[in-house]
Coordinates of C-alpha atoms in Angstrom, one line a residue:
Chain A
X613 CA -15.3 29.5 2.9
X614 CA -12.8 28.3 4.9
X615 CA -13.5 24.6 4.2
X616 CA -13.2 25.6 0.8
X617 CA -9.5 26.7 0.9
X618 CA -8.8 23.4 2.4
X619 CA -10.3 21.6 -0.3
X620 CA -8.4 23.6 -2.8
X621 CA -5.4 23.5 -0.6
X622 CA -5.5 19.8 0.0
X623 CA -6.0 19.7 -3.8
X624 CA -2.6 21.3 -5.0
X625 CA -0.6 19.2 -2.3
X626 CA -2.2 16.5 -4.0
X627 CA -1.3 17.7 -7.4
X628 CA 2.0 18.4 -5.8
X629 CA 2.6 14.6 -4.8
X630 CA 1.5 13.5 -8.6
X631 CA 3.9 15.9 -10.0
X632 CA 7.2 14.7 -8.0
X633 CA 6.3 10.6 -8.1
X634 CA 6.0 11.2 -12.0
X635 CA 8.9 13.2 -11.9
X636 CA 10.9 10.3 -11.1
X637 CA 9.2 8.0 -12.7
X638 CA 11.7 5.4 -15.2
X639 CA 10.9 2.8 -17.4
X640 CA 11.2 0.0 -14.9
X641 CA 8.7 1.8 -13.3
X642 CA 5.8 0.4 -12.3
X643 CA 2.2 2.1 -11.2
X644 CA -1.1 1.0 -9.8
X645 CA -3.8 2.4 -7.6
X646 CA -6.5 1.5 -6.0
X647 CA -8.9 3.8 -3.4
X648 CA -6.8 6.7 -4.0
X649 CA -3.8 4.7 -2.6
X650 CA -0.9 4.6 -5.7
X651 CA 1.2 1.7 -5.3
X652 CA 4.6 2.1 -7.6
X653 CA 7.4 -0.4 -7.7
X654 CA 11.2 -1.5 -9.3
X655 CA 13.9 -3.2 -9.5
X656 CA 17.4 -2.7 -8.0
X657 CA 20.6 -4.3 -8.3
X658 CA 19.5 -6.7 -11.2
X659 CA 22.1 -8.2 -13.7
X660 CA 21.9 -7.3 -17.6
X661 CA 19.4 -9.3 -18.4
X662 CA 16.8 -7.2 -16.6
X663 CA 15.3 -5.3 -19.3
X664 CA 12.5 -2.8 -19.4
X665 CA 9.4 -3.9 -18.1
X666 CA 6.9 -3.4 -20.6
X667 CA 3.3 -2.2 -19.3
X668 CA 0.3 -4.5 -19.7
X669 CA -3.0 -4.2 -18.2
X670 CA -3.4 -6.0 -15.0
X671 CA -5.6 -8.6 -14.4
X672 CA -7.4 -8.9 -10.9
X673 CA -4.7 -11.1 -9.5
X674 CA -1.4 -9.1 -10.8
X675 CA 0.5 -9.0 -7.9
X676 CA 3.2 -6.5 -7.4
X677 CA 5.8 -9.4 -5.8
X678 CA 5.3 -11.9 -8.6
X679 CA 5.2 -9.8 -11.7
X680 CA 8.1 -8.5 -13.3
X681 CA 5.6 -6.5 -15.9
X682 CA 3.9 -3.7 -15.1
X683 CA 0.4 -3.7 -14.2
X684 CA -1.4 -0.8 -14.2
X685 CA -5.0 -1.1 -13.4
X686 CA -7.1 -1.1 -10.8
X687 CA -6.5 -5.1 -9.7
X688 CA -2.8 -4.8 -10.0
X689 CA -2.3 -2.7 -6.5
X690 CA 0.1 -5.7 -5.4
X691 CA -1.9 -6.2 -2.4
X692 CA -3.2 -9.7 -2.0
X693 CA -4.4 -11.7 -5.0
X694 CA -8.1 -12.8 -3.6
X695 CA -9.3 -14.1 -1.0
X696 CA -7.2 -16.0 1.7
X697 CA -8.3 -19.2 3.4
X698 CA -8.9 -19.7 7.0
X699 CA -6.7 -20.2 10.0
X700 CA -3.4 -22.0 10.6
X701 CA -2.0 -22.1 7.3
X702 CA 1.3 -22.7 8.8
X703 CA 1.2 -26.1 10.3
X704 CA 1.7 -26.0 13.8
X705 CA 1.6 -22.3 13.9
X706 CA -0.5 -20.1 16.5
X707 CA -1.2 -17.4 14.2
X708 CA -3.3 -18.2 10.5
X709 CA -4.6 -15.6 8.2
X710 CA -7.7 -15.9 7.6
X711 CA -10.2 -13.1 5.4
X712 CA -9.9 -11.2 2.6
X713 CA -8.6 -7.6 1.7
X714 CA -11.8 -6.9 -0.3
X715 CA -14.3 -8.3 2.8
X716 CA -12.3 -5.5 5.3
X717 CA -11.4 -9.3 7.3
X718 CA -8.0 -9.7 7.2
X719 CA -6.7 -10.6 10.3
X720 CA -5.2 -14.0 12.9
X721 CA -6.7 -16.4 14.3
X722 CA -5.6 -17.7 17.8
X723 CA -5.3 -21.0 16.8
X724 CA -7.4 -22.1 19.6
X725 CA -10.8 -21.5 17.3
X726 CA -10.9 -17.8 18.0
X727 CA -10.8 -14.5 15.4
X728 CA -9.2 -11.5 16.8
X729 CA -11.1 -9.5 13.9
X730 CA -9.7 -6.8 11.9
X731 CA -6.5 -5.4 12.6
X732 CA -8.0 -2.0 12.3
X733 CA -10.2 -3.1 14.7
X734 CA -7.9 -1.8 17.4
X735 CA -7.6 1.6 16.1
X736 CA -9.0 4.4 17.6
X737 CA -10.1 1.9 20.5
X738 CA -7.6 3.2 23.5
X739 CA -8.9 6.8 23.8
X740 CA -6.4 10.4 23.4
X741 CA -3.4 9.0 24.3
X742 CA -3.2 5.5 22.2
X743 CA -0.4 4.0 20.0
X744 CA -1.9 5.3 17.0
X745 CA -3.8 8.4 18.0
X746 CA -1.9 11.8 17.8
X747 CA 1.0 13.3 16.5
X748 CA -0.5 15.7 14.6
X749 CA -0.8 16.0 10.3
X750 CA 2.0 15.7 7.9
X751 CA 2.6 14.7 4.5
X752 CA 5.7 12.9 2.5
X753 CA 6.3 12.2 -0.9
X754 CA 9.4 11.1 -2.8
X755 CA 12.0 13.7 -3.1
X756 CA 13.1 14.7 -7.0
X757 CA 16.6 15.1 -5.3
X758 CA 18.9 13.1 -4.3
X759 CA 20.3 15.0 -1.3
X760 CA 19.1 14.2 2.2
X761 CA 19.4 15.9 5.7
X762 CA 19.4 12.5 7.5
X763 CA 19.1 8.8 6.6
X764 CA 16.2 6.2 7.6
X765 CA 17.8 2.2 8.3
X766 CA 17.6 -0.2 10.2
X767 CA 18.8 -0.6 13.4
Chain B
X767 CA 22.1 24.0 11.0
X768 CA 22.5 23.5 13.9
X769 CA 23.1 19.2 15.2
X770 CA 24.2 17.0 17.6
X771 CA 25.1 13.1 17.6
X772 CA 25.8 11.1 19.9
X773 CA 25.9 7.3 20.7
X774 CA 22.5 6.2 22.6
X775 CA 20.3 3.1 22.5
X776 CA 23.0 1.2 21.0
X777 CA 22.9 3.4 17.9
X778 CA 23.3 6.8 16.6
X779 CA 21.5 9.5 17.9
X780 CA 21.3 12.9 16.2
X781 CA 19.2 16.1 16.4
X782 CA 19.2 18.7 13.7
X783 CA 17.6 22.3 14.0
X784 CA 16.5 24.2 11.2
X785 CA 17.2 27.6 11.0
X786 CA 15.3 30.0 12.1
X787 CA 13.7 27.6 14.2
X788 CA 13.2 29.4 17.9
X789 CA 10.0 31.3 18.3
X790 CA 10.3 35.3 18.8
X791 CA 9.5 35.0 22.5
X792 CA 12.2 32.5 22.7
X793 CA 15.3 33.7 20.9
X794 CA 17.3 34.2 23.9
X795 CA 17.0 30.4 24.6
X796 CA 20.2 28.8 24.9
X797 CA 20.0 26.2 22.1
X798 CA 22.9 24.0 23.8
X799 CA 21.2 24.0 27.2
X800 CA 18.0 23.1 25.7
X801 CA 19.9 19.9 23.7
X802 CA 21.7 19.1 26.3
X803 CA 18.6 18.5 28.3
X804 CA 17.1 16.6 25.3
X805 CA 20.1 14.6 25.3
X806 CA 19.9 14.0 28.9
X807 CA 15.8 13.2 28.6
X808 CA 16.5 10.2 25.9
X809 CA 19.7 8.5 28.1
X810 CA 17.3 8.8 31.6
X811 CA 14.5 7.2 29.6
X812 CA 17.1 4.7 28.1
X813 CA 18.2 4.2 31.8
X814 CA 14.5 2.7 32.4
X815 CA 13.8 1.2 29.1
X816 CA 16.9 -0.7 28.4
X817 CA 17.1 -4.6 28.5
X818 CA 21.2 -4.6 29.2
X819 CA 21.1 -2.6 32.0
X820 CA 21.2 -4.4 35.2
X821 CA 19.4 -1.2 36.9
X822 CA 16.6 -1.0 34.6
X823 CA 12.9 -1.2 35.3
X824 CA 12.9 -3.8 32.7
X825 CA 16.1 -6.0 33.9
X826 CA 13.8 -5.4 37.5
X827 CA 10.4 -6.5 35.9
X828 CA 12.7 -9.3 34.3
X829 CA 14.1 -10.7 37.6
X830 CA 10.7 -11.2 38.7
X831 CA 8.9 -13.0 36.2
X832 CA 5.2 -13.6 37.2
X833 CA 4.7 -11.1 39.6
X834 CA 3.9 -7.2 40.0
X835 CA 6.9 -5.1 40.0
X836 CA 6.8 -1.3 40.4
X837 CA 7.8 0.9 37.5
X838 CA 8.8 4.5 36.7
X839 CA 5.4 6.1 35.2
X840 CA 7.2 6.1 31.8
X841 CA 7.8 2.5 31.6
X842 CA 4.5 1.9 32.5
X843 CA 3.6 4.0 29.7
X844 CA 5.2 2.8 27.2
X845 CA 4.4 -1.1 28.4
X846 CA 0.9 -0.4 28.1
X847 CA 1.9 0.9 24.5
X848 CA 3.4 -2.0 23.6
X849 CA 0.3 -4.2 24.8
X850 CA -1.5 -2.1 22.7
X851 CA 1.1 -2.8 19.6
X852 CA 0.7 -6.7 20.4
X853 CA -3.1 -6.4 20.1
X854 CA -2.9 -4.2 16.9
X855 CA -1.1 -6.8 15.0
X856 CA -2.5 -9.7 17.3
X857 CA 0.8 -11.0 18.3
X858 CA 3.2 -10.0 15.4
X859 CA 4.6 -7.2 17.8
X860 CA 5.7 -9.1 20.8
X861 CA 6.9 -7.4 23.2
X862 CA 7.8 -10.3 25.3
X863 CA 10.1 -11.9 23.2
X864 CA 13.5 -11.5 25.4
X865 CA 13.5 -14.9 26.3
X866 CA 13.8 -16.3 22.3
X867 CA 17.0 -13.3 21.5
X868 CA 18.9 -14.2 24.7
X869 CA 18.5 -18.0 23.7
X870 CA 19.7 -17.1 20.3
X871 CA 22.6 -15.2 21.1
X872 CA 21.7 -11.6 21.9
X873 CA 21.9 -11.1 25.5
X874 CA 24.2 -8.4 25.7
X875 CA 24.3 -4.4 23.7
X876 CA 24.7 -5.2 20.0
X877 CA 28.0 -3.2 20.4
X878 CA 29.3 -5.4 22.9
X879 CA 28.0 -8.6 20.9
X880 CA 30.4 -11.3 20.8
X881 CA 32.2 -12.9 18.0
X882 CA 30.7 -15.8 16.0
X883 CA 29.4 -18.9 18.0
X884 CA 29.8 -22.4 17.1
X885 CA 27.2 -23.2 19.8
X886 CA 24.4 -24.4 18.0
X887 CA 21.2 -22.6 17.2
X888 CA 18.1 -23.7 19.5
X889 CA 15.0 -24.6 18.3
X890 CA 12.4 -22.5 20.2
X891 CA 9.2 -22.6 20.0
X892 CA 6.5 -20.5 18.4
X893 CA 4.8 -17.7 20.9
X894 CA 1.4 -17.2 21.8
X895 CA -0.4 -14.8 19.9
X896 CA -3.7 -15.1 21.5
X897 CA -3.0 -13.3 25.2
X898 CA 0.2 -10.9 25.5
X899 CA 2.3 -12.1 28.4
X900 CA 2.5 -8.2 29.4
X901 CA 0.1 -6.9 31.3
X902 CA 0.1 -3.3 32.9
X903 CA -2.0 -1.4 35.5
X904 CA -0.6 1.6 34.5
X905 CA -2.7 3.6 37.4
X906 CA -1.0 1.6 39.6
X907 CA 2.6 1.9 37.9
X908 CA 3.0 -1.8 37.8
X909 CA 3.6 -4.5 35.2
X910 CA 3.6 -7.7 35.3
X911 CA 5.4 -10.3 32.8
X912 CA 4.3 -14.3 32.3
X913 CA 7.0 -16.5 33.4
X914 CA 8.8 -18.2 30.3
X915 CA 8.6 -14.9 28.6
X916 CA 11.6 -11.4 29.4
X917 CA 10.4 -8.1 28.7
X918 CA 12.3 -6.9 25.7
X919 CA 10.8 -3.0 24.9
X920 CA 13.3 -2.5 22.1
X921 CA 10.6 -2.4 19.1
X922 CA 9.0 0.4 20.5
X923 CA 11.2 2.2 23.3
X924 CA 13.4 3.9 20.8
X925 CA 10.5 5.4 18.9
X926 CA 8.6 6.6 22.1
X927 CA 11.9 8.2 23.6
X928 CA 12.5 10.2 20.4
X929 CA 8.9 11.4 20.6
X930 CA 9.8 12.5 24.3
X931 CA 12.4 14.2 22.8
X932 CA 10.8 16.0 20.0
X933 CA 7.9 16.9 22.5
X934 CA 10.8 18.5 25.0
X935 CA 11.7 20.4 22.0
X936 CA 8.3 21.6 20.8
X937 CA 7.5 22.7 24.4
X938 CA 10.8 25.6 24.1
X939 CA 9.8 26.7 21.0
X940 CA 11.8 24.5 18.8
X941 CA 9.7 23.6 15.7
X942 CA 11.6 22.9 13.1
X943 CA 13.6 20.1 13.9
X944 CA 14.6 16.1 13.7
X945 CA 14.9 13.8 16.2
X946 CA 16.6 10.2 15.1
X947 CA 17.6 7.3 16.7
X948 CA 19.6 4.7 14.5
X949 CA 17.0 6.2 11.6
X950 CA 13.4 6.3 13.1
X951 CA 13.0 9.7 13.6
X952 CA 10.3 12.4 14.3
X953 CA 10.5 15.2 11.4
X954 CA 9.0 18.5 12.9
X955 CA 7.9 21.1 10.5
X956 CA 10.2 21.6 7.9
X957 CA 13.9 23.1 7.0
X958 CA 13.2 26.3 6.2
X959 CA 10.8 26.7 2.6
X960 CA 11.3 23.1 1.8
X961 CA 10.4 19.9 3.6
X962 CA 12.2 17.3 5.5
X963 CA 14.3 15.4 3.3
X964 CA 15.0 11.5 4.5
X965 CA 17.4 8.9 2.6
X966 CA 16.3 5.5 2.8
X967 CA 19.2 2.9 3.1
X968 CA 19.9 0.6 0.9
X969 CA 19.6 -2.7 2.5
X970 CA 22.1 -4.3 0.0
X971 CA 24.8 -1.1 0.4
X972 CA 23.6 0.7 3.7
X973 CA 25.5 3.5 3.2
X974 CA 23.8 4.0 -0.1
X975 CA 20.4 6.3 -0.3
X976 CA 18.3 4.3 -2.4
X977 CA 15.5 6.5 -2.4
X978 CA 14.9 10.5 -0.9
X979 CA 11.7 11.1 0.8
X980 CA 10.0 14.5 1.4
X981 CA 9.1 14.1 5.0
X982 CA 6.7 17.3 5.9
X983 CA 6.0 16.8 10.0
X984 CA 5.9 13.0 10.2
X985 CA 7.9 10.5 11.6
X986 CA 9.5 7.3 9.9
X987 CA 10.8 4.6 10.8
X988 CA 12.7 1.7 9.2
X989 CA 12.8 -2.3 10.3
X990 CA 15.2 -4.5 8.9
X991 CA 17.2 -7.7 8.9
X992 CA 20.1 -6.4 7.2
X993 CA 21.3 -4.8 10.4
X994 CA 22.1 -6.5 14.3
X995 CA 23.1 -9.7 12.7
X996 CA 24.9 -12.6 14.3
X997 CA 26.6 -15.4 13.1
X998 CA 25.8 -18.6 15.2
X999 CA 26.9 -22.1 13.8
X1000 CA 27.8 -20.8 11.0
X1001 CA 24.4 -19.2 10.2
X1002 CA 23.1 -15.5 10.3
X1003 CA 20.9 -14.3 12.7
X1004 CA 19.4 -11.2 13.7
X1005 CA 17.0 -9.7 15.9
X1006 CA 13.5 -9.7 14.3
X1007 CA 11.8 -12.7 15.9
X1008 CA 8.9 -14.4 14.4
X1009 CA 6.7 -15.0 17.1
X1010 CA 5.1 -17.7 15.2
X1011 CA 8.0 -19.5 14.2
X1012 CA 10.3 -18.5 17.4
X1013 CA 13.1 -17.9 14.7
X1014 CA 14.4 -14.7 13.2
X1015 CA 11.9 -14.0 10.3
X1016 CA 12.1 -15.5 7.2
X1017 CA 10.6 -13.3 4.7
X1018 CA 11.2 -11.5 1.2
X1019 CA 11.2 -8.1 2.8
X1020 CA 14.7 -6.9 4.0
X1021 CA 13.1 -3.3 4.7
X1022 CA 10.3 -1.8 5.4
X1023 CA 9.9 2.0 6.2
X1024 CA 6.5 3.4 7.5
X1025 CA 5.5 6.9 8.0
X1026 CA 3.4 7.5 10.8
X1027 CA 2.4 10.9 12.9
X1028 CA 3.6 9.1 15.9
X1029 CA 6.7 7.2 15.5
X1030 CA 6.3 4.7 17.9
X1031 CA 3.1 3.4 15.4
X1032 CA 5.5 3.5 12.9
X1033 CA 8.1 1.0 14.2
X1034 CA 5.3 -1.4 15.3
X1035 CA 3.4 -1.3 11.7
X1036 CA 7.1 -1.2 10.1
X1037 CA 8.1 -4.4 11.8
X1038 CA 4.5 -6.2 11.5
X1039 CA 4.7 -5.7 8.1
X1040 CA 8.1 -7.1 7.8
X1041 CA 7.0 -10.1 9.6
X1042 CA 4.2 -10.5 7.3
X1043 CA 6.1 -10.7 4.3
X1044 CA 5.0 -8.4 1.0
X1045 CA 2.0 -10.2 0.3
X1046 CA 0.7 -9.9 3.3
X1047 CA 2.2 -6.8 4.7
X1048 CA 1.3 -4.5 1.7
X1049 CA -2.4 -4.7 2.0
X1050 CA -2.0 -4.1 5.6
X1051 CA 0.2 -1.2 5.5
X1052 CA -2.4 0.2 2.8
X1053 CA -4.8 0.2 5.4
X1054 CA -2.8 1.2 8.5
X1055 CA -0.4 3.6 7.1
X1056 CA -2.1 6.0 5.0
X1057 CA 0.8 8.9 5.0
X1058 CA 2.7 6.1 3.2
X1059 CA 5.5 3.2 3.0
X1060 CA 8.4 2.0 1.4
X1061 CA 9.2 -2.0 1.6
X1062 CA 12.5 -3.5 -0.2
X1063 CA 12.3 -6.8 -0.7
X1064 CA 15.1 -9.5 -0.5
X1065 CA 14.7 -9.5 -4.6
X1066 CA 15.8 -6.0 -5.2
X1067 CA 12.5 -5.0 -5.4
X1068 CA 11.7 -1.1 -4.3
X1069 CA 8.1 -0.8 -3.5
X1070 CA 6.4 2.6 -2.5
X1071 CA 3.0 3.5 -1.7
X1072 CA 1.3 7.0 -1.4
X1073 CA -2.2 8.3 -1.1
X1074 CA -3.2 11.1 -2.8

């Protein structure tokens, strides 16, 4: 029973989320999703000549930072476009990607020959009190408002 | 609502309490004693973490390059934190990097940072990501850093002190609450019926919001280059080093804000991905930060990712 009203629960803040990010949805808008996992992005600060994107389907290799369009589809998540090649692709550079997002491989190489494996690898490998264990459960969304309580930058 | 700011870390620090935030057994708690002592907690713990201060356990563990130097439990903690950071994003999050921001003109609190150099930029060299140059026996309280290398905990110290905060806070019944540091904060709870809501700067116009988040007990943080820049020969610099290029990084993302349960996860996968660059980073923060991230790139380019 009790799982139950968390699925239902976990349902409307779900339905929640949907609600606000197509609340402020524009027309430069654009939306993918793959897994679950919505991907939406725009423009800022462009001259007059940036006019409304107009939405296509995307193909497999859409990707969000090339793409002025919109590409709404399961390939266009803006994520990488394929499969990466092996180490060192910066010459003289320690660190190569090497993997692919759809083989779960992404990842460095040493540049000495050796594969430190998945980032993810190192999740949940340190016990209670890790980096990335803890904290507890939240949730964000984007905000139909404008007003804030505090700012996030850099610094 | 009830705040308080003041200057720490080289930035802004501010706590904000939502009201009625102070469980029933605690309403007679004295809200200013209990911020006070928050404020004191995040300058002792600044005290220790701090790379400009000639006293601190990391100016100590940098006079001693190569060998074992004893450290306050906390430093320890949060070294062996950063190790874990450098191992997460094998060597994008270096924690060792002091050396390459002291060559390049940031040896001193950005607030005291001199006026532009005509001293020429060095060329230094790319640094190892196979084997972090910090080690830590944190049983034993000691750390120990490879010569050729200066400990440099900014990237994660901030984040980890808030948390100290917020967990100061929590433990006298505060709930409700945020804890920020020059804008990576812990958001506890929520203000009052409605959630937390967080501005993100605009990287072009920082004082603008360019987007409002609802932030329901998370933490967030933001990396960027548009912030603790230098000039140097006529070029601008600023602190995000590349490990793999020993330069400040060189990528289309200005910003990238991650939201994390802890926020000292969120400043390591926040910077990683800005070092990765969006084609890169995105598919890593997809994986790595499910409760969601904002990058800007240098293009104008707002991108957001949620899952529901």
């Amino acid at each position: 029973m009790a799982k139950s009203t968390d699925l239902k629960s976990d349902r409307k803040q779900r339905s929640a989320l949907r609600a606000r990010l197509l609340s402020v949805f524009t027309w430069g808008t654009v939306i993918t999703s793959v897994a679950g996992f919505f991907t939406i992005w725009y423009n800022i600060h462009q001259s007059a000549e940036a006019s409304p994107v107009s939405s296509t389907t995307a193909s497999r290799d859409a990707g969000a930072h090339s793409h002025r369009n919109s590409s709404t589809g399961s390939g266009g998540d803006g994520a990488s476009s394929g499969a990466q090649s092996g180490g060192g692709t910066e010459p003289g550079s320690q660190f190569g990607s090497s993997g692919s997002e759809e083989s779960g491989n992404y990842g460095y190489g040493d540049g000495y020959g050796h594969h430190h494996g998945s980032y993810g690898d190192n999740y949940g490998s340190s016990g209670g009190s890790g980096l990335f264990d803890g904290g507890g459960q939240g949730s964000a969304g984007i905000s139909p408002g404008n007003h804030s309580d505090v700012q996030s930058h850099a610094s | 609502m009830h705040t308080r700011t003041f200057s720490a870390m080289g930035t802004t620090a501010e706590i904000a309490i939502a009201p009625p935030s102070i469980e029933v057994e605690s309403i007679e708690t004295d809200l200013e004693t209990v911020l006070d002592t928050t404020e004191s907690i995040i300058r002792e713990h600044e005290g220790r973490l701090s790379r400009f201060r000639s006293d601190s356990d990391v100016a100590r563990v940098n006079a001693r390059l190569g060998t074992w130097v004893p450290v306050h439990p906390a430093t320890a903690r949060v070294a062996a934190l950063a190790v874990e950071g450098f191992e997460a994003t094998a060597g994008l999050f270096n924690p060792c990097l002091g050396t390459w921001l002291e060559s390049l003109g940031y040896a001193v609190s950005f607030d005291m940072l001199p006026s532009p150099s005509e001293d020429p930029v060095p060329t230094l060299p790319p640094a190892s990501g196979a084997a972090c140059p910090l080690e830590v026996r944190e049983s034993e309280r000691r750390v120990r850093v490879a010569p050729g290398y200066k400990l440099d905990l900014g990237g994660l110290a901030k984040g980890w002190i808030v948390e100290q905060a917020a967990l100061y806070l929590r433990s006298h019944g505060v709930h409700d609450f945020i804890v920020s540091a020059g804008g990576d904060m812990v958001c506890s709870g929520r203000h009052g019926e409605r959630p937390w809501q967080v501005g993100i700067a605009d990287p072009q116009e920082p004082a603008r919001t360019l987007l409002t988040l609802d932030v329901d007990n998370l933490s967030l943080a933001t990396s960027g280059t548009y912030r603790r820049r230098w000039q140097r020969a006529g070029a601008t610099l600023h602190h995000l080093i590349d490990p793999r290029t020993g330069r400040p990084a060189e990528t289309d993302v200005v910003s990238c804000s991650v939201l994390h349960p802890r926020l000292a996860a969120a400043e390591v996968l926040a910077k990683a991905a800005l070092l990765l660059g969006s084609t890169d980073g995105m598919p890593w923060l997809r994986r790595h930060a499910p409760d969601g991230w904002v990058i800007v790139t240098k293009h104008g380019r707002v991108i957001h990712a949620w899952n529901w």
